[in-house]
Amino acid sequence: MHRVLISPHRISGCTATLDDPKQLHHLCAVLRLKAGDRVCCFDGQGAESAGTISHLTRARMTVRLDQRPETGARGRMLWLALGLIKAPRFDWLIQKATELGATRLSPIVTERTVIRLTDTQGRQKRERWRRIAEEASTQCSRADVPVIDPPQSFPTLLPLLGDVPLVLIPTLAVSARPFREVLRGSGAGDVAVLIGPEGDFTSEEVAAAVKVGAQPVSLGRLTLRSETAALACLASRFPTGTPVSVERLRQVDRCEQGVRALGFTQVRARFH
């Protein structure tokens, strides 16, 4: 059953209405759906319901839902603050973080960040990342779409972390306890993880994060790419002791070529 993202404001009772030109073009011209076909509508905030298309043109679609969509109980927050890296890899990371359940993504600029964006570029990039996250949620059957924050500096981000029970900062800049050991022993529900750019955080940045309650952690002996470190942290949701192998990453990526393009040939993330 095809999935369709519809704004909560366009869902009234058991009727959902879509007027987004890009989605309608895809539904009509690519998927060739028609009145009477079944679809699953979700609002990007956790509510979804199957329904039947009652009207569909290139300008508008109306769906008669089987039941009124209701948002379920709020789950665990997985907040990733990601040091900006080059566009193809950062776009890929947004997609995979969405598939692995991240609920909030905050692009950050640190001292060693190479990518610098103007305000206009930041707005344009944020809109692109939002679309990527929406498409990934549609593909992986998520009913919600992660929040995408505008790019911001690392010092600007730090005060926002005060209400998060557990904040972790993987780094090689200082000695640290293993990531999974800290995660298992915390008992915390919501978690924020700060991922540095290529070259890691500076020791001063780590110290500033510690001042607001962050705990330095280690992802093992190897030096990981930023996107690899982020996925390794998200993959901690898998059962304890299960290695994150190439096969696991291929299952997540659903495309062997994409994995090879990022250098995953013989990778085995270590969690102590």
mmCIF file of C-alpha atoms in Angstrom:
data_model
loop_
_atom_site.group_PDB
_atom_site.id
_atom_site.type_symbol
_atom_site.label_atom_id
_atom_site.label_comp_id
_atom_site.label_asym_id
_atom_site.label_seq_id
_atom_site.Cartn_x
_atom_site.Cartn_y
_atom_site.Cartn_z
ATOM 1 C CA MET A 1 0.000 0.000 0.000
ATOM 2 C CA HIS A 2 1.436 3.365 -1.002
ATOM 3 C CA ARG A 3 2.067 5.873 1.776
ATOM 4 C CA VAL A 4 1.186 9.561 1.499
ATOM 5 C CA LEU A 5 2.337 12.368 3.789
ATOM 6 C CA ILE A 6 -0.489 14.834 4.453
ATOM 7 C CA SER A 7 -0.284 17.888 6.696
ATOM 8 C CA PRO A 8 -2.286 17.559 9.948
ATOM 9 C CA HIS A 9 -4.122 20.735 8.928
ATOM 10 C CA ARG A 10 -5.438 18.925 5.844
ATOM 11 C CA ILE A 11 -6.987 16.084 7.834
ATOM 12 C CA SER A 12 -10.484 16.647 9.163
ATOM 13 C CA GLY A 13 -12.245 13.755 10.844
ATOM 14 C CA CYS A 14 -12.031 10.832 8.434
ATOM 15 C CA THR A 15 -11.226 12.934 5.374
ATOM 16 C CA ALA A 16 -7.719 13.805 4.184
ATOM 17 C CA THR A 17 -6.966 16.291 1.409
ATOM 18 C CA LEU A 18 -3.721 16.704 -0.519
ATOM 19 C CA ASP A 19 -2.882 19.621 -2.825
ATOM 20 C CA ASP A 20 0.905 19.426 -2.964
ATOM 21 C CA PRO A 21 1.866 19.563 -6.679
ATOM 22 C CA LYS A 22 4.989 17.387 -6.391
ATOM 23 C CA GLN A 23 3.245 14.626 -4.476
ATOM 24 C CA LEU A 24 0.232 14.734 -6.761
ATOM 25 C CA HIS A 25 2.453 14.456 -9.838
ATOM 26 C CA HIS A 26 4.140 11.410 -8.317
ATOM 27 C CA LEU A 27 0.829 9.794 -7.386
ATOM 28 C CA CYS A 28 -0.786 10.459 -10.769
ATOM 29 C CA ALA A 29 2.038 10.251 -13.306
ATOM 30 C CA VAL A 30 4.446 7.815 -11.653
ATOM 31 C CA LEU A 31 2.333 5.536 -9.462
ATOM 32 C CA ARG A 32 -0.752 5.998 -11.663
ATOM 33 C CA LEU A 33 -3.141 5.799 -8.748
ATOM 34 C CA LYS A 34 -6.832 6.459 -9.275
ATOM 35 C CA ALA A 35 -10.088 6.787 -7.364
ATOM 36 C CA GLY A 36 -10.837 3.579 -5.513
ATOM 37 C CA ASP A 37 -7.186 2.725 -4.808
ATOM 38 C CA ARG A 38 -6.063 2.182 -1.241
ATOM 39 C CA VAL A 39 -3.372 4.344 0.394
ATOM 40 C CA CYS A 40 -1.989 4.897 3.886
ATOM 41 C CA CYS A 41 -2.021 8.540 4.996
ATOM 42 C CA PHE A 42 0.258 9.814 7.759
ATOM 43 C CA ASP A 43 0.620 13.304 9.175
ATOM 44 C CA GLY A 44 4.335 13.397 10.026
ATOM 45 C CA GLN A 45 3.541 13.727 13.741
ATOM 46 C CA GLY A 46 2.854 10.077 14.546
ATOM 47 C CA ALA A 47 -0.729 9.556 13.349
ATOM 48 C CA GLU A 48 -1.679 7.424 10.358
ATOM 49 C CA SER A 49 -4.645 5.611 8.849
ATOM 50 C CA ALA A 50 -5.402 3.598 5.747
ATOM 51 C CA GLY A 51 -8.070 4.898 3.416
ATOM 52 C CA THR A 52 -9.592 4.869 -0.046
ATOM 53 C CA ILE A 53 -9.026 7.567 -2.675
ATOM 54 C CA SER A 54 -12.361 9.157 -3.470
ATOM 55 C CA HIS A 55 -11.055 11.876 -5.797
ATOM 56 C CA LEU A 56 -7.716 12.313 -7.546
ATOM 57 C CA THR A 57 -6.554 14.823 -10.153
ATOM 58 C CA ARG A 58 -3.244 16.577 -10.739
ATOM 59 C CA ALA A 59 -4.567 19.434 -8.605
ATOM 60 C CA ARG A 60 -6.143 17.661 -5.647
ATOM 61 C CA MET A 61 -6.638 14.326 -3.914
ATOM 62 C CA THR A 62 -9.275 13.401 -1.340
ATOM 63 C CA VAL A 63 -9.028 10.246 0.739
ATOM 64 C CA ARG A 64 -11.804 8.689 2.807
ATOM 65 C CA LEU A 65 -9.983 7.318 5.859
ATOM 66 C CA ASP A 66 -10.971 4.089 7.579
ATOM 67 C CA GLN A 67 -10.681 5.792 10.935
ATOM 68 C CA ARG A 68 -9.705 9.133 12.369
ATOM 69 C CA PRO A 69 -5.895 9.224 12.755
ATOM 70 C CA GLU A 70 -4.714 9.503 16.337
ATOM 71 C CA THR A 71 -1.183 10.193 17.516
ATOM 72 C CA GLY A 72 0.179 7.461 19.778
ATOM 73 C CA ALA A 73 2.127 7.918 22.986
ATOM 74 C CA ARG A 74 5.360 9.859 22.628
ATOM 75 C CA GLY A 75 8.331 7.536 22.317
ATOM 76 C CA ARG A 76 11.950 7.979 23.228
ATOM 77 C CA MET A 77 13.594 11.110 21.861
ATOM 78 C CA LEU A 78 16.742 10.445 19.849
ATOM 79 C CA TRP A 79 18.300 13.837 19.156
ATOM 80 C CA LEU A 80 21.353 14.011 16.919
ATOM 81 C CA ALA A 81 23.413 17.181 16.658
ATOM 82 C CA LEU A 82 25.528 16.695 13.546
ATOM 83 C CA GLY A 83 28.650 18.572 12.552
ATOM 84 C CA LEU A 84 28.178 19.733 8.961
ATOM 85 C CA ILE A 85 29.995 17.721 6.311
ATOM 86 C CA LYS A 86 29.893 17.800 2.505
ATOM 87 C CA ALA A 87 26.457 17.691 0.914
ATOM 88 C CA PRO A 88 26.204 14.160 -0.556
ATOM 89 C CA ARG A 89 27.290 12.512 2.676
ATOM 90 C CA PHE A 90 25.208 14.808 4.898
ATOM 91 C CA ASP A 91 22.112 14.214 2.740
ATOM 92 C CA TRP A 92 22.733 10.461 3.021
ATOM 93 C CA LEU A 93 23.105 10.810 6.782
ATOM 94 C CA ILE A 94 19.773 12.662 7.095
ATOM 95 C CA GLN A 95 18.090 9.831 5.197
ATOM 96 C CA LYS A 96 19.652 7.019 7.230
ATOM 97 C CA ALA A 97 19.167 8.773 10.578
ATOM 98 C CA THR A 98 15.476 9.078 9.722
ATOM 99 C CA GLU A 99 15.263 5.389 8.841
ATOM 100 C CA LEU A 100 16.956 4.462 12.122
ATOM 101 C CA GLY A 101 14.535 6.469 14.251
ATOM 102 C CA ALA A 102 16.156 9.832 15.026
ATOM 103 C CA THR A 103 13.467 12.261 16.162
ATOM 104 C CA ARG A 104 15.412 15.524 15.950
ATOM 105 C CA LEU A 105 18.387 16.501 13.783
ATOM 106 C CA SER A 106 20.431 19.634 14.439
ATOM 107 C CA PRO A 107 23.147 20.594 11.920
ATOM 108 C CA ILE A 108 25.952 22.372 13.796
ATOM 109 C CA VAL A 109 29.002 24.436 12.906
ATOM 110 C CA THR A 110 32.054 23.746 15.063
ATOM 111 C CA GLU A 111 35.604 25.061 15.087
ATOM 112 C CA ARG A 112 36.739 22.375 12.647
ATOM 113 C CA THR A 113 33.707 22.489 10.377
ATOM 114 C CA VAL A 114 34.786 23.116 6.799
ATOM 115 C CA ILE A 115 31.282 23.756 5.420
ATOM 116 C CA ARG A 116 30.055 27.312 6.084
ATOM 117 C CA LEU A 117 26.607 28.434 5.000
ATOM 118 C CA THR A 118 25.070 31.867 4.601
ATOM 119 C CA ASP A 119 21.621 32.433 6.090
ATOM 120 C CA THR A 120 20.052 31.974 2.662
ATOM 121 C CA GLN A 121 22.011 28.800 1.996
ATOM 122 C CA GLY A 122 21.062 27.508 5.445
ATOM 123 C CA ARG A 123 17.353 28.004 4.731
ATOM 124 C CA GLN A 124 17.663 26.299 1.358
ATOM 125 C CA LYS A 125 19.594 23.375 2.822
ATOM 126 C CA ARG A 126 17.111 22.971 5.659
ATOM 127 C CA GLU A 127 14.249 22.742 3.183
ATOM 128 C CA ARG A 128 16.179 20.101 1.210
ATOM 129 C CA TRP A 129 16.936 18.099 4.374
ATOM 130 C CA ARG A 130 13.280 18.304 5.380
ATOM 131 C CA ARG A 131 12.229 16.829 2.034
ATOM 132 C CA ILE A 132 14.804 14.058 2.372
ATOM 133 C CA ALA A 133 13.502 13.220 5.855
ATOM 134 C CA GLU A 134 9.896 13.200 4.621
ATOM 135 C CA GLU A 135 10.750 10.859 1.762
ATOM 136 C CA ALA A 136 12.696 8.581 4.105
ATOM 137 C CA SER A 137 9.788 8.450 6.574
ATOM 138 C CA THR A 138 7.424 7.586 3.743
ATOM 139 C CA GLN A 139 9.720 4.826 2.501
ATOM 140 C CA CYS A 140 10.448 3.229 5.879
ATOM 141 C CA SER A 141 6.839 3.371 7.177
ATOM 142 C CA ARG A 142 7.422 5.920 9.933
ATOM 143 C CA ALA A 143 4.320 7.859 10.931
ATOM 144 C CA ASP A 144 6.389 10.821 12.096
ATOM 145 C CA VAL A 145 9.090 12.929 10.471
ATOM 146 C CA PRO A 146 12.100 14.088 12.492
ATOM 147 C CA VAL A 147 12.374 17.760 13.325
ATOM 148 C CA ILE A 148 15.112 19.423 11.251
ATOM 149 C CA ASP A 149 16.637 22.450 12.961
ATOM 150 C CA PRO A 150 18.298 25.291 11.047
ATOM 151 C CA PRO A 151 22.106 25.176 11.015
ATOM 152 C CA GLN A 152 23.523 26.747 14.153
ATOM 153 C CA SER A 153 26.826 27.192 15.915
ATOM 154 C CA PHE A 154 27.937 24.715 18.562
ATOM 155 C CA PRO A 155 27.867 27.360 21.349
ATOM 156 C CA THR A 156 24.285 28.232 20.351
ATOM 157 C CA LEU A 157 23.226 24.590 20.609
ATOM 158 C CA LEU A 158 24.686 23.850 24.048
ATOM 159 C CA PRO A 159 22.143 25.813 26.189
ATOM 160 C CA LEU A 160 19.299 23.941 24.459
ATOM 161 C CA LEU A 161 20.496 20.631 25.908
ATOM 162 C CA GLY A 162 19.781 21.491 29.528
ATOM 163 C CA ASP A 163 16.478 19.592 29.754
ATOM 164 C CA VAL A 164 17.746 16.395 28.093
ATOM 165 C CA PRO A 165 18.383 13.637 30.699
ATOM 166 C CA LEU A 166 21.336 12.136 28.862
ATOM 167 C CA VAL A 167 23.710 13.978 26.529
ATOM 168 C CA LEU A 168 26.586 12.017 24.991
ATOM 169 C CA ILE A 169 29.510 13.333 22.976
ATOM 170 C CA PRO A 170 31.554 10.677 21.150
ATOM 171 C CA THR A 171 35.116 11.965 20.856
ATOM 172 C CA LEU A 172 38.768 11.017 20.665
ATOM 173 C CA ALA A 173 39.812 14.379 22.101
ATOM 174 C CA VAL A 174 39.641 13.151 25.711
ATOM 175 C CA SER A 175 39.570 9.797 27.462
ATOM 176 C CA ALA A 176 36.024 8.436 27.699
ATOM 177 C CA ARG A 177 33.934 5.459 28.745
ATOM 178 C CA PRO A 178 32.486 3.148 26.058
ATOM 179 C CA PHE A 179 29.270 4.448 24.506
ATOM 180 C CA ARG A 180 27.137 1.380 25.202
ATOM 181 C CA GLU A 181 28.348 1.099 28.769
ATOM 182 C CA VAL A 182 27.166 4.628 29.505
ATOM 183 C CA LEU A 183 23.917 4.109 27.609
ATOM 184 C CA ARG A 184 23.087 0.861 29.438
ATOM 185 C CA GLY A 185 23.830 2.305 32.841
ATOM 186 C CA SER A 186 21.957 5.557 32.419
ATOM 187 C CA GLY A 187 18.355 4.378 32.488
ATOM 188 C CA ALA A 188 17.492 7.607 30.674
ATOM 189 C CA GLY A 189 14.669 7.807 28.183
ATOM 190 C CA ASP A 190 15.517 10.788 26.001
ATOM 191 C CA VAL A 191 19.038 10.951 24.609
ATOM 192 C CA ALA A 192 20.987 13.605 22.699
ATOM 193 C CA VAL A 193 24.184 12.658 20.880
ATOM 194 C CA LEU A 194 26.652 15.262 19.613
ATOM 195 C CA ILE A 195 28.551 14.161 16.505
ATOM 196 C CA GLY A 196 31.573 16.190 15.476
ATOM 197 C CA PRO A 197 32.761 17.019 11.961
ATOM 198 C CA GLU A 198 35.756 15.457 10.253
ATOM 199 C CA GLY A 199 38.625 16.075 12.666
ATOM 200 C CA ASP A 200 36.445 15.685 15.777
ATOM 201 C CA PHE A 201 35.524 18.288 18.365
ATOM 202 C CA THR A 202 38.319 20.297 19.942
ATOM 203 C CA SER A 203 39.155 19.634 23.584
ATOM 204 C CA GLU A 204 37.735 23.087 24.385
ATOM 205 C CA GLU A 205 34.422 22.204 22.743
ATOM 206 C CA VAL A 206 34.264 18.949 24.674
ATOM 207 C CA ALA A 207 34.924 20.848 27.902
ATOM 208 C CA ALA A 208 32.131 23.312 27.072
ATOM 209 C CA ALA A 209 29.742 20.418 26.433
ATOM 210 C CA VAL A 210 30.702 18.766 29.719
ATOM 211 C CA LYS A 211 29.824 21.992 31.535
ATOM 212 C CA VAL A 212 26.198 21.656 30.363
ATOM 213 C CA GLY A 213 26.030 18.007 31.388
ATOM 214 C CA ALA A 214 27.343 16.085 28.385
ATOM 215 C CA GLN A 215 29.340 12.895 28.954
ATOM 216 C CA PRO A 216 32.299 12.081 26.679
ATOM 217 C CA VAL A 217 32.030 8.548 25.273
ATOM 218 C CA SER A 218 34.100 6.268 23.056
ATOM 219 C CA LEU A 219 32.927 4.344 19.995
ATOM 220 C CA GLY A 220 35.992 2.124 20.002
ATOM 221 C CA ARG A 221 39.593 2.226 18.876
ATOM 222 C CA LEU A 222 38.975 3.162 15.246
ATOM 223 C CA THR A 223 38.656 6.672 13.873
ATOM 224 C CA LEU A 224 35.210 6.830 12.282
ATOM 225 C CA ARG A 225 33.770 9.161 9.693
ATOM 226 C CA SER A 226 31.131 11.503 11.051
ATOM 227 C CA GLU A 227 28.286 9.687 9.327
ATOM 228 C CA THR A 228 29.593 6.301 10.479
ATOM 229 C CA ALA A 229 29.743 7.504 14.093
ATOM 230 C CA ALA A 230 26.163 8.796 13.907
ATOM 231 C CA LEU A 231 24.823 5.506 12.534
ATOM 232 C CA ALA A 232 26.799 3.509 15.088
ATOM 233 C CA CYS A 233 25.102 5.468 17.876
ATOM 234 C CA LEU A 234 21.639 5.003 16.394
ATOM 235 C CA ALA A 235 22.332 1.316 15.838
ATOM 236 C CA SER A 236 22.737 0.907 19.605
ATOM 237 C CA ARG A 237 18.980 0.319 19.597
ATOM 238 C CA PHE A 238 19.727 -3.175 18.327
ATOM 239 C CA PRO A 239 20.101 -5.976 20.943
ATOM 240 C CA THR A 240 23.156 -5.739 23.181
ATOM 241 C CA GLY A 241 26.091 -7.634 21.789
ATOM 242 C CA THR A 242 24.874 -7.542 18.192
ATOM 243 C CA PRO A 243 27.680 -6.152 15.994
ATOM 244 C CA VAL A 244 26.835 -3.555 13.402
ATOM 245 C CA SER A 245 28.185 -5.423 10.392
ATOM 246 C CA VAL A 246 28.337 -4.581 6.715
ATOM 247 C CA GLU A 247 25.261 -6.734 6.206
ATOM 248 C CA ARG A 248 23.331 -4.728 8.793
ATOM 249 C CA LEU A 249 24.327 -1.475 7.135
ATOM 250 C CA ARG A 250 23.304 -2.885 3.770
ATOM 251 C CA GLN A 251 19.894 -3.747 5.164
ATOM 252 C CA VAL A 252 19.549 -0.185 6.420
ATOM 253 C CA ASP A 253 20.781 1.347 3.189
ATOM 254 C CA ARG A 254 18.845 -1.085 0.931
ATOM 255 C CA CYS A 255 21.465 -0.423 -1.670
ATOM 256 C CA GLU A 256 24.910 -2.039 -1.787
ATOM 257 C CA GLN A 257 26.205 0.640 -4.110
ATOM 258 C CA GLY A 258 25.400 3.355 -1.574
ATOM 259 C CA VAL A 259 27.287 1.523 1.118
ATOM 260 C CA ARG A 260 30.379 1.034 -1.046
ATOM 261 C CA ALA A 261 30.296 4.671 -2.110
ATOM 262 C CA LEU A 262 30.847 5.653 1.517
ATOM 263 C CA GLY A 263 33.728 3.217 2.006
ATOM 264 C CA PHE A 264 31.965 0.441 3.924
ATOM 265 C CA THR A 265 33.845 -2.659 2.770
ATOM 266 C CA GLN A 266 34.811 -4.462 5.956
ATOM 267 C CA VAL A 267 33.353 -2.490 8.822
ATOM 268 C CA ARG A 268 32.486 -3.833 12.256
ATOM 269 C CA ALA A 269 31.595 -1.181 14.819
ATOM 270 C CA ARG A 270 32.801 -2.147 18.284
ATOM 271 C CA PHE A 271 30.773 -1.553 21.411
ATOM 272 C CA HIS A 272 32.426 -2.553 24.669
#
